[in-house]
Coordinates of C-alpha atoms in Angstrom, one line a residue:
M28 CA -45.2 42.1 -22.9
M29 CA -48.5 40.2 -21.5
R30 CA -48.2 40.3 -17.3
P31 CA -45.7 36.7 -16.7
S32 CA -47.2 35.5 -14.1
R33 CA -50.6 34.8 -16.2
F34 CA -48.3 32.7 -19.9
G35 CA -45.2 34.0 -20.6
F36 CA -43.3 32.4 -17.5
V37 CA -45.0 29.4 -16.5
L38 CA -44.1 28.5 -20.1
L39 CA -40.4 29.3 -19.4
L40 CA -41.0 27.2 -16.2
F41 CA -41.6 24.0 -18.2
S42 CA -38.9 24.5 -20.9
M43 CA -36.2 24.6 -18.1
V44 CA -37.7 21.5 -16.7
L45 CA -38.2 19.7 -20.0
G46 CA -36.2 21.6 -22.2
G47 CA -33.6 18.5 -22.6
C48 CA -36.6 16.9 -25.1
A49 CA -36.5 19.7 -27.6
A50 CA -34.6 19.3 -30.9
P51 CA -32.5 22.6 -31.3
I52 CA -33.0 24.4 -34.3
H53 CA -29.8 25.2 -36.4
R54 CA -28.4 28.1 -36.8
N55 CA -25.7 29.8 -37.7
P56 CA -24.6 32.8 -34.8
V57 CA -22.3 35.0 -34.9
P58 CA -18.8 34.8 -33.6
R59 CA -18.2 36.2 -29.8
E60 CA -14.9 37.9 -31.7
L61 CA -17.3 39.5 -34.3
V62 CA -20.4 40.4 -32.3
L63 CA -20.0 43.9 -32.8
T64 CA -18.9 44.4 -36.3
A65 CA -22.4 42.4 -37.7
E66 CA -24.2 45.0 -39.9
V67 CA -27.8 44.0 -41.5
P68 CA -26.4 43.9 -45.3
G69 CA -26.4 47.1 -47.1
M70 CA -27.8 49.0 -44.3
P71 CA -24.6 49.8 -42.0
W72 CA -26.4 52.7 -40.3
A73 CA -30.1 50.7 -39.6
R74 CA -28.9 50.4 -35.4
F75 CA -26.3 50.4 -32.7
I76 CA -25.9 47.9 -30.1
G77 CA -26.6 49.3 -26.6
D78 CA -24.2 51.9 -24.9
H79 CA -21.6 50.8 -28.3
A80 CA -23.3 53.6 -30.2
Y81 CA -20.4 55.9 -30.2
A82 CA -17.1 54.1 -29.4
G83 CA -15.0 54.4 -32.1
R84 CA -16.7 56.2 -34.5
G85 CA -14.8 59.5 -35.3
N86 CA -15.4 61.2 -39.0
D87 CA -18.6 58.4 -39.3
L88 CA -20.0 60.1 -36.1
D89 CA -19.0 64.0 -37.1
D90 CA -21.1 63.2 -40.5
R91 CA -23.7 62.2 -38.7
R92 CA -23.8 64.9 -36.6
A93 CA -23.8 67.1 -39.8
E94 CA -26.3 65.3 -41.8
Y95 CA -28.4 66.0 -38.6
T96 CA -27.3 70.0 -38.6
R97 CA -28.5 70.3 -42.1
Q98 CA -32.0 68.5 -42.0
L99 CA -33.2 70.3 -39.0
R100 CA -32.1 74.0 -40.4
E101 CA -33.5 72.8 -43.6
S102 CA -36.8 72.1 -42.3
G103 CA -37.2 74.4 -39.7
L104 CA -37.5 72.2 -36.6
A105 CA -33.9 73.6 -35.3
R106 CA -35.9 76.8 -33.9
E107 CA -38.6 74.9 -32.8
P108 CA -39.1 73.1 -29.6
I109 CA -37.5 69.6 -28.8
R110 CA -40.4 67.2 -27.6
F111 CA -39.0 63.5 -27.2
L112 CA -41.8 60.8 -26.5
A113 CA -40.4 57.1 -25.5
V114 CA -43.1 54.7 -25.4
S115 CA -43.3 51.1 -22.7
G116 CA -43.7 48.2 -22.6
G117 CA -46.5 46.3 -21.4
G118 CA -48.3 43.8 -23.5
Q119 CA -51.9 44.7 -23.6
N120 CA -51.7 47.7 -21.4
G121 CA -50.4 48.9 -24.3
A122 CA -53.9 50.5 -24.7
F123 CA -53.2 52.9 -21.9
G124 CA -50.6 54.5 -24.3
A125 CA -52.9 54.6 -27.1
G126 CA -55.9 56.3 -25.2
L127 CA -53.9 58.8 -23.8
L128 CA -52.1 59.8 -27.6
C129 CA -56.0 59.7 -29.2
G130 CA -57.4 61.7 -25.4
W131 CA -54.3 64.3 -26.0
T132 CA -54.8 65.0 -29.6
A133 CA -58.7 65.5 -28.4
R134 CA -57.6 68.0 -26.0
G135 CA -55.9 69.7 -29.1
D136 CA -52.3 70.5 -27.2
R137 CA -50.5 67.4 -28.3
P138 CA -47.2 68.7 -29.3
E139 CA -45.2 66.8 -32.8
F140 CA -42.7 65.0 -31.1
R141 CA -38.8 65.5 -33.0
A142 CA -38.7 61.9 -32.3
V143 CA -39.9 58.6 -30.7
T144 CA -38.7 55.3 -29.1
G145 CA -41.0 52.3 -28.3
I146 CA -39.9 49.4 -26.8
S147 CA -42.3 45.5 -27.2
T148 CA -45.9 47.2 -26.9
G149 CA -45.0 50.5 -27.3
A150 CA -42.9 49.7 -30.5
L151 CA -45.8 48.8 -32.2
I152 CA -47.6 52.5 -30.6
A153 CA -44.4 54.2 -31.7
P154 CA -44.5 54.3 -36.0
F155 CA -48.3 56.2 -35.3
A156 CA -47.3 58.4 -32.7
F157 CA -44.3 59.4 -34.7
L158 CA -46.6 60.5 -37.3
G159 CA -49.2 62.0 -35.5
P160 CA -53.2 62.4 -35.2
E161 CA -53.9 61.2 -38.9
Y162 CA -53.3 58.0 -37.5
D163 CA -55.0 58.0 -34.5
D164 CA -58.0 55.8 -35.7
A165 CA -55.3 53.3 -36.8
L166 CA -54.2 53.1 -33.6
R167 CA -57.3 52.7 -31.5
T168 CA -57.9 49.8 -33.7
V169 CA -55.4 48.4 -33.2
Y170 CA -56.1 48.2 -30.0
T171 CA -59.5 48.0 -29.1
T172 CA -60.6 45.4 -31.4
V173 CA -58.3 42.9 -31.4
E174 CA -58.8 39.4 -29.2
T175 CA -55.8 36.9 -27.7
R176 CA -57.0 34.5 -31.1
D177 CA -56.3 37.2 -33.3
L178 CA -53.0 37.6 -31.9
V179 CA -51.6 34.1 -31.0
R180 CA -51.7 30.5 -31.4
Q181 CA -51.3 28.4 -28.4
K182 CA -49.2 25.0 -29.5
G183 CA -48.8 21.5 -28.4
K184 CA -47.2 20.4 -26.0
L185 CA -44.5 18.3 -28.3
E186 CA -44.8 20.8 -30.4
G187 CA -43.8 23.6 -27.6
L188 CA -41.1 21.2 -26.2
T189 CA -39.2 20.5 -30.2
S190 CA -39.6 24.2 -31.5
D191 CA -38.5 27.5 -29.5
S192 CA -41.5 28.7 -28.3
F193 CA -44.8 27.6 -26.4
A194 CA -47.1 29.5 -29.1
D195 CA -46.9 30.5 -32.9
S196 CA -47.1 34.7 -33.3
S197 CA -47.9 34.4 -36.6
G198 CA -51.2 36.2 -36.1
L199 CA -49.3 39.3 -34.3
Y200 CA -47.0 38.9 -37.6
R201 CA -49.6 39.5 -40.0
S202 CA -51.0 42.2 -37.7
I203 CA -48.3 44.2 -37.9
Q204 CA -48.4 43.6 -42.1
E205 CA -51.3 44.7 -41.9
H206 CA -51.2 48.1 -40.1
I207 CA -47.8 49.2 -41.0
T208 CA -48.6 50.0 -44.4
E209 CA -45.9 50.2 -47.3
E210 CA -47.4 53.8 -47.3
M211 CA -47.0 54.6 -43.3
I212 CA -43.4 53.7 -44.0
E213 CA -42.5 55.9 -46.8
A214 CA -44.4 58.9 -44.2
I215 CA -41.9 57.7 -42.2
G216 CA -39.1 57.8 -44.0
R217 CA -40.1 61.4 -45.9
E218 CA -40.2 62.4 -41.4
H219 CA -36.3 61.4 -41.2
W220 CA -35.4 63.7 -43.7
R221 CA -37.1 66.5 -41.9
G222 CA -34.6 65.7 -38.9
R223 CA -37.1 63.3 -37.0
R224 CA -36.5 60.1 -35.6
L225 CA -37.6 56.7 -35.0
T226 CA -36.1 54.3 -32.8
I227 CA -37.3 50.9 -31.8
G228 CA -35.2 48.3 -29.2
T229 CA -34.6 44.6 -29.6
T230 CA -32.8 42.7 -27.4
N231 CA -29.7 40.4 -29.1
L232 CA -30.4 37.6 -26.9
D233 CA -26.7 36.3 -27.7
L234 CA -25.0 38.8 -26.8
M235 CA -27.9 40.1 -24.0
E236 CA -27.5 43.8 -24.8
P237 CA -30.6 45.9 -26.0
V238 CA -30.4 46.7 -30.0
Y239 CA -31.2 50.3 -31.2
W240 CA -33.1 50.3 -34.9
N241 CA -32.9 53.6 -36.7
V242 CA -36.8 52.7 -38.2
S243 CA -36.8 56.6 -39.7
R244 CA -34.1 55.8 -41.4
I245 CA -34.2 52.6 -43.0
A246 CA -38.2 53.7 -43.6
A247 CA -35.9 56.4 -45.6
S248 CA -33.8 54.3 -47.3
D249 CA -34.0 52.6 -50.6
H250 CA -33.5 49.2 -49.5
P251 CA -35.8 47.3 -51.5
G252 CA -36.0 45.0 -48.1
K253 CA -36.8 48.0 -45.9
V254 CA -40.2 46.6 -45.2
E255 CA -39.8 42.9 -44.7
L256 CA -37.2 44.5 -42.2
I257 CA -39.4 46.9 -40.5
H258 CA -41.5 44.6 -39.8
K259 CA -39.4 42.0 -38.3
I260 CA -38.4 44.4 -35.8
L261 CA -41.8 45.7 -34.7
L262 CA -42.1 41.8 -34.2
A263 CA -38.9 41.4 -32.5
S264 CA -39.3 43.6 -30.0
A265 CA -43.0 42.3 -29.2
S266 CA -41.8 38.8 -29.0
I267 CA -41.5 37.3 -25.9
P268 CA -38.6 34.8 -25.0
V269 CA -40.4 30.9 -25.0
A270 CA -43.9 32.2 -25.4
F271 CA -43.1 33.5 -28.8
P272 CA -40.6 32.8 -31.5
P273 CA -37.5 34.7 -31.2
V274 CA -37.2 36.6 -34.7
Y275 CA -34.4 35.5 -36.5
I276 CA -32.0 38.4 -38.4
D277 CA -29.5 37.7 -41.0
V278 CA -26.2 40.0 -41.0
V279 CA -23.0 39.6 -41.8
A280 CA -19.5 41.0 -39.9
A281 CA -16.2 41.9 -40.6
D282 CA -15.1 38.6 -41.9
G283 CA -17.4 39.0 -44.7
E284 CA -19.7 36.1 -43.7
A285 CA -23.3 35.8 -43.1
Y286 CA -25.1 34.4 -39.7
D287 CA -27.8 35.4 -38.0
E288 CA -28.2 37.0 -34.7
M289 CA -31.6 36.0 -32.9
H290 CA -33.8 38.8 -31.8
V291 CA -36.6 39.7 -28.9
D292 CA -38.4 41.6 -27.0
G293 CA -37.2 44.8 -25.8
G294 CA -37.7 44.6 -22.7
A295 CA -35.6 41.9 -21.5
T296 CA -33.2 44.4 -21.0
T297 CA -35.3 48.0 -20.7
Q298 CA -38.3 48.8 -20.8
V299 CA -38.0 52.1 -21.7
F300 CA -35.5 53.9 -23.4
V301 CA -34.8 57.3 -25.0
Y302 CA -30.7 57.6 -26.0
P303 CA -27.9 56.0 -24.4
L304 CA -26.4 58.2 -20.6
T305 CA -23.0 57.9 -23.0
L306 CA -24.6 61.0 -25.5
N307 CA -25.3 64.1 -23.7
I308 CA -27.8 65.4 -25.4
G309 CA -27.9 68.7 -24.4
E310 CA -24.2 69.3 -25.2
E311 CA -24.6 67.9 -28.7
F312 CA -27.9 69.7 -30.0
E313 CA -25.6 73.0 -28.7
A314 CA -22.6 71.6 -30.6
M315 CA -24.8 71.7 -33.8
R316 CA -26.5 75.2 -32.9
I317 CA -30.1 74.0 -32.5
N318 CA -32.7 75.7 -30.3
T319 CA -32.5 74.2 -26.0
E320 CA -34.4 76.3 -24.5
D321 CA -37.7 74.4 -24.1
Q322 CA -36.7 70.3 -24.3
Q323 CA -39.3 68.2 -22.7
L324 CA -39.0 64.4 -22.4
Y325 CA -42.3 62.5 -22.1
I326 CA -42.7 58.9 -21.1
I327 CA -45.7 56.5 -21.3
R328 CA -45.5 53.6 -18.9
N329 CA -47.7 51.5 -20.1
A330 CA -47.6 50.2 -16.2
S331 CA -48.6 50.6 -13.3
F332 CA -46.3 51.3 -10.4
A333 CA -48.3 50.3 -7.4
A334 CA -47.1 47.2 -5.6
R335 CA -50.1 44.5 -6.3
H336 CA -51.3 42.6 -3.5
E337 CA -51.9 39.0 -5.0
V338 CA -51.8 35.5 -2.6
V339 CA -48.8 33.3 -4.3
E340 CA -49.9 29.7 -4.7
A341 CA -47.3 27.2 -2.9
R342 CA -45.9 26.1 -6.0
S343 CA -42.8 26.5 -8.2
L344 CA -44.4 28.0 -11.3
S345 CA -46.6 30.3 -9.2
I346 CA -43.4 31.3 -7.4
A347 CA -41.7 31.6 -10.5
G348 CA -44.3 33.8 -11.9
R349 CA -44.7 36.0 -9.2
T350 CA -41.1 36.5 -8.9
V351 CA -40.0 38.0 -12.2
S352 CA -43.7 39.8 -12.2
S353 CA -41.9 41.7 -9.0
M354 CA -38.2 41.9 -11.3
I355 CA -40.0 43.5 -13.7
R356 CA -42.3 46.2 -12.1
T357 CA -39.0 47.0 -10.2
L358 CA -36.9 47.3 -13.4
G359 CA -39.6 49.8 -14.9
I360 CA -38.4 51.8 -12.0
G361 CA -34.8 52.1 -12.5
D362 CA -35.7 52.2 -15.7
M363 CA -37.5 55.7 -15.0
F364 CA -34.7 57.0 -12.7
R365 CA -32.2 56.2 -15.2
M366 CA -33.8 58.4 -17.7
Y367 CA -34.9 61.3 -15.4
L368 CA -31.1 61.5 -13.8
G369 CA -30.1 61.6 -17.8
A370 CA -32.6 64.4 -18.3
R371 CA -32.0 66.4 -15.7
R372 CA -28.0 66.4 -16.5
D373 CA -29.1 67.4 -20.0
G374 CA -31.2 70.0 -19.2
M375 CA -34.2 68.1 -20.5
G376 CA -37.9 68.3 -18.6
F377 CA -39.0 65.4 -17.3
N378 CA -42.7 63.9 -17.8
L379 CA -44.3 60.8 -16.7
A380 CA -47.6 58.8 -17.5
Y381 CA -48.6 55.8 -16.0
I382 CA -51.8 53.6 -15.0
P383 CA -53.6 54.8 -12.3
P384 CA -53.4 52.6 -9.2
S385 CA -57.2 53.3 -9.4
F386 CA -57.6 51.2 -12.4
T387 CA -57.9 47.9 -11.1
L388 CA -60.0 45.9 -13.7
E389 CA -58.7 42.4 -14.0
E390 CA -57.1 40.6 -17.1
T391 CA -58.8 36.9 -18.5
E392 CA -56.8 36.3 -21.2
P393 CA -53.1 37.7 -22.6
F394 CA -54.8 40.2 -25.3
D395 CA -58.8 41.2 -23.0
K396 CA -60.6 42.7 -25.7
A397 CA -62.6 44.0 -23.1
Y398 CA -59.9 44.8 -20.7
M399 CA -58.0 46.9 -23.6
N400 CA -61.3 48.6 -24.5
A401 CA -61.6 50.1 -20.9
L402 CA -57.6 50.8 -20.1
F403 CA -58.1 52.5 -23.3
D404 CA -60.5 54.8 -22.3
V405 CA -58.9 55.8 -18.8
G406 CA -56.3 56.4 -20.9
Y407 CA -58.0 59.1 -23.0
G408 CA -59.6 60.8 -20.6
L409 CA -57.1 61.8 -18.5
A410 CA -54.8 62.7 -21.4
K411 CA -58.6 64.7 -23.0
D412 CA -58.8 66.6 -19.5
G413 CA -55.4 67.4 -19.4
Y414 CA -53.0 64.4 -17.8
P415 CA -51.5 65.4 -14.9
W416 CA -47.2 64.6 -15.3
E417 CA -45.4 63.5 -13.1
T418 CA -41.9 65.6 -12.8
K419 CA -39.8 63.0 -10.8
P420 CA -39.9 59.0 -11.3
P421 CA -42.0 57.3 -8.1
Y422 CA -40.3 57.3 -4.9
F423 CA -38.0 59.5 -6.2
D424 CA -38.7 62.2 -3.0
L425 CA -38.2 59.3 -0.8
A426 CA -34.6 58.3 -2.7
E427 CA -33.4 62.2 -2.5
E428 CA -33.8 62.2 1.7

């Protein structure tokens, strides 16, 4: 997600003021009473919604546990240390996370992650992180060679007012199609059968809830639409509301009728996630007799936690943009607290990386190649030298006093 004050939320204000002129796009949304029953046709296992993941699942959940246990035992992963990776949103700041992963490889002690999750720009990093160092060159290319004009086309005012966004993200979609290849998706599917998981978050805007997509399971399936669906999930997770078009996903509800869901940037509901707190992963692993002696959670926050001073113009758009930037910053801090408390409850080590306050270069456009290269180098250098992972969220010591 790019800095809201620079682009996205200026457009948001325009839509609020002038939206009455817009011609609505025809939709067939899921009725309120059926929203929790909707699923992608032929893929009932493809996702779960917010904290509703385990509500009323019964025998289905038992079957999933049994399948997961079998996969881990057959692959030998049940005896291995557990390493989870969560990659946050941050727009072009994702160059930091990309650099960190590549630098970690260069250091020589980057682990294989049992599970990888991603939101927004983190969703674009996550497939490469999941498949490991073999894909570092492709990850570097994605975050050091593109420019705004490669990914985004700003629409004319009239077109923006009469459509569902002020910019066209078809360039971003083409980039996803180019770099997340069918071969790569098949490789992700093979890792799923070993007991590894890749999960991507989007936001169902009708429901105002996060949706977590089991991308590795989708990749492992023989569904003919899996490649297109994965590409749409990645695009949706990175689609800033109003700035970029929502992604409409076709679903079928319990009444047997076809509907559409509007999905946007996963960062609209959470900046980073690993698993719902309704799931006690420590107890789950113990019940499945999986080694829990060494569990570590790694979080890459593609942002700085330091408050950045900036004189705000006495204009409504400037005030709104700065306000939303502040809200996103504090949401990210809150996510760190949530994940830390969950990890501590579940007996999992907490390891946090984020953009250091010493990095003060300013971007000049939404996807500034010089800025992204500089940030990639920062992440790379820190990781190659042995990243000094934080073991608590920012400001947590103050909360304990």
